[in-house]
Amino acid sequence: MSVEHEQRGTASARERAYENLRQRILLGHLAPGTTLLESEVASLLSMSRTPVREALIMLEGEHLIDIRPRRGMTVRRQSLQDLMQIYEVFSALEAMACRIVAREGLAPGVHARLNQLMTAMERATEKEDVAGWSELDDAFHWAIAEASGNDRLRATLRTYWAEQFRARMAIVPYRPLPVRSNVEHRRLVEVLVSGDEFKAAQMLQSHREHADAMAIELFRAHALSG
């Protein structure tokens, strides 16, 4: 086996370990406060310790875990202050993504995709399927971020997306029906189509402020007291 081939194999194993652990953390299969030694993580994933160690470093960089020498990894708990800071950064980055999309023009394919997602969200609301709506809402906002074409913006959003997703999963059972959000989504897409970048950013910020305030209250009332 060549050195290059071996390096590709190690990178592939690292990515598999990273994605596996990331999903377990985001979906709550590894709950906040869970502590595992590196050897235990390797056993859990049926992988060698080298790619697992590299994956853990990546996850620590996303603020999902803490690593302590000889004590392994611990899944981080989120505080109310953590969540407030996450939302502040996340909203600002999303607003910039909206500016770029409005300025550059909303591609027909992206417009069609957003319309499809909005219709699906409205149907999920009618069925009172808040969990399904939440997944579609994530896809809607990520489609706008993707359409920005800014790789650095998308990479940073991905990190903060993971952190806010954990809080979102914790409060899904307590969310009211998102009728207002559905209306705001329609208005946001209309502004993106119009090309008014500053209005698009302003509308996204307004939309997020309402949604984030509600999420913080639900998080305080349920996730922190649970």
mmCIF file of N, CA, C and O in Angstrom, residues 95 98 183-192 196-209:
data_model
loop_
_atom_site.group_PDB
_atom_site.id
_atom_site.type_symbol
_atom_site.label_atom_id
_atom_site.label_comp_id
_atom_site.label_asym_id
_atom_site.label_seq_id
_atom_site.Cartn_x
_atom_site.Cartn_y
_atom_site.Cartn_z
ATOM 1 N N ALA A 95 -28.230 36.090 7.892
ATOM 2 C CA ALA A 95 -28.600 37.363 7.282
ATOM 3 C C ALA A 95 -27.648 37.697 6.134
ATOM 4 O O ALA A 95 -28.070 38.178 5.076
ATOM 5 N N CYS A 98 -28.509 35.642 3.141
ATOM 6 C CA CYS A 98 -29.674 36.197 2.441
ATOM 7 C C CYS A 98 -29.283 37.408 1.579
ATOM 8 O O CYS A 98 -29.781 37.573 0.460
ATOM 9 N N VAL A 183 -45.650 31.876 7.297
ATOM 10 C CA VAL A 183 -45.952 33.152 6.617
ATOM 11 C C VAL A 183 -44.668 33.935 6.378
ATOM 12 O O VAL A 183 -44.448 34.497 5.290
ATOM 13 N N GLU A 184 -43.803 33.972 7.375
ATOM 14 C CA GLU A 184 -42.545 34.714 7.254
ATOM 15 C C GLU A 184 -41.624 34.099 6.206
ATOM 16 O O GLU A 184 -40.892 34.818 5.510
ATOM 17 N N HIS A 185 -41.640 32.787 6.071
ATOM 18 C CA HIS A 185 -40.849 32.131 5.028
ATOM 19 C C HIS A 185 -41.282 32.602 3.646
ATOM 20 O O HIS A 185 -40.446 32.882 2.773
ATOM 21 N N ARG A 186 -42.582 32.663 3.414
ATOM 22 C CA ARG A 186 -43.106 33.113 2.124
ATOM 23 C C ARG A 186 -42.662 34.546 1.826
ATOM 24 O O ARG A 186 -42.249 34.868 0.705
ATOM 25 N N ARG A 187 -42.742 35.388 2.829
ATOM 26 C CA ARG A 187 -42.346 36.789 2.635
ATOM 27 C C ARG A 187 -40.848 36.901 2.362
ATOM 28 O O ARG A 187 -40.418 37.721 1.535
ATOM 29 N N LEU A 188 -40.056 36.098 3.057
ATOM 30 C CA LEU A 188 -38.609 36.138 2.855
ATOM 31 C C LEU A 188 -38.249 35.746 1.423
ATOM 32 O O LEU A 188 -37.416 36.413 0.790
ATOM 33 N N VAL A 189 -38.852 34.710 0.904
ATOM 34 C CA VAL A 189 -38.554 34.284 -0.462
ATOM 35 C C VAL A 189 -38.971 35.351 -1.462
ATOM 36 O O VAL A 189 -38.270 35.606 -2.453
ATOM 37 N N GLU A 190 -40.093 36.027 -1.224
ATOM 38 C CA GLU A 190 -40.520 37.115 -2.108
ATOM 39 C C GLU A 190 -39.464 38.212 -2.167
ATOM 40 O O GLU A 190 -39.170 38.751 -3.245
ATOM 41 N N VAL A 191 -38.879 38.526 -1.020
ATOM 42 C CA VAL A 191 -37.848 39.575 -0.980
ATOM 43 C C VAL A 191 -36.566 39.090 -1.654
ATOM 44 O O VAL A 191 -35.893 39.871 -2.349
ATOM 45 N N LEU A 192 -36.206 37.833 -1.465
ATOM 46 C CA LEU A 192 -35.034 37.292 -2.152
ATOM 47 C C LEU A 192 -35.200 37.403 -3.666
ATOM 48 O O LEU A 192 -34.256 37.747 -4.386
ATOM 49 N N ASP A 196 -33.717 42.791 -3.224
ATOM 50 C CA ASP A 196 -33.407 43.806 -2.218
ATOM 51 C C ASP A 196 -32.610 43.145 -1.085
ATOM 52 O O ASP A 196 -33.178 42.564 -0.156
ATOM 53 N N GLU A 197 -31.293 43.248 -1.165
ATOM 54 C CA GLU A 197 -30.441 42.512 -0.228
ATOM 55 C C GLU A 197 -30.579 42.983 1.214
ATOM 56 O O GLU A 197 -30.546 42.172 2.149
ATOM 57 N N PHE A 198 -30.742 44.282 1.412
ATOM 58 C CA PHE A 198 -30.819 44.790 2.776
ATOM 59 C C PHE A 198 -32.162 44.449 3.421
ATOM 60 O O PHE A 198 -32.224 44.125 4.607
ATOM 61 N N LYS A 199 -33.224 44.487 2.632
ATOM 62 C CA LYS A 199 -34.526 44.088 3.156
ATOM 63 C C LYS A 199 -34.546 42.595 3.455
ATOM 64 O O LYS A 199 -35.150 42.150 4.436
ATOM 65 N N ALA A 200 -33.862 41.815 2.614
ATOM 66 C CA ALA A 200 -33.789 40.371 2.837
ATOM 67 C C ALA A 200 -33.085 40.073 4.162
ATOM 68 O O ALA A 200 -33.537 39.226 4.945
ATOM 69 N N ALA A 201 -31.969 40.766 4.410
ATOM 70 C CA ALA A 201 -31.234 40.573 5.658
ATOM 71 C C ALA A 201 -32.073 40.995 6.855
ATOM 72 O O ALA A 201 -32.118 40.309 7.883
ATOM 73 N N GLN A 202 -32.757 42.130 6.707
ATOM 74 C CA GLN A 202 -33.599 42.634 7.788
ATOM 75 C C GLN A 202 -34.741 41.666 8.090
ATOM 76 O O GLN A 202 -35.066 41.402 9.249
ATOM 77 N N MET A 203 -35.344 41.112 7.040
ATOM 78 C CA MET A 203 -36.462 40.200 7.228
ATOM 79 C C MET A 203 -36.002 38.908 7.892
ATOM 80 O O MET A 203 -36.684 38.351 8.756
ATOM 81 N N LEU A 204 -34.827 38.417 7.491
ATOM 82 C CA LEU A 204 -34.293 37.201 8.117
ATOM 83 C C LEU A 204 -34.013 37.456 9.599
ATOM 84 O O LEU A 204 -34.335 36.617 10.452
ATOM 85 N N GLN A 205 -33.430 38.608 9.907
ATOM 86 C CA GLN A 205 -33.131 38.932 11.302
ATOM 87 C C GLN A 205 -34.411 38.998 12.133
ATOM 88 O O GLN A 205 -34.465 38.476 13.256
ATOM 89 N N SER A 206 -35.443 39.598 11.582
ATOM 90 C CA SER A 206 -36.716 39.700 12.282
ATOM 91 C C SER A 206 -37.322 38.310 12.513
ATOM 92 O O SER A 206 -37.824 38.001 13.603
ATOM 93 N N HIS A 207 -37.248 37.482 11.482
ATOM 94 C CA HIS A 207 -37.759 36.110 11.561
ATOM 95 C C HIS A 207 -37.009 35.322 12.631
ATOM 96 O O HIS A 207 -37.629 34.630 13.460
ATOM 97 N N ARG A 208 -35.703 35.447 12.649
ATOM 98 C CA ARG A 208 -34.897 34.719 13.615
ATOM 99 C C ARG A 208 -35.079 35.251 15.039
ATOM 100 O O ARG A 208 -35.076 34.486 16.002
ATOM 101 N N GLU A 209 -35.244 36.550 15.175
ATOM 102 C CA GLU A 209 -35.417 37.111 16.515
ATOM 103 C C GLU A 209 -36.655 36.525 17.194
ATOM 104 O O GLU A 209 -36.623 36.173 18.374
#
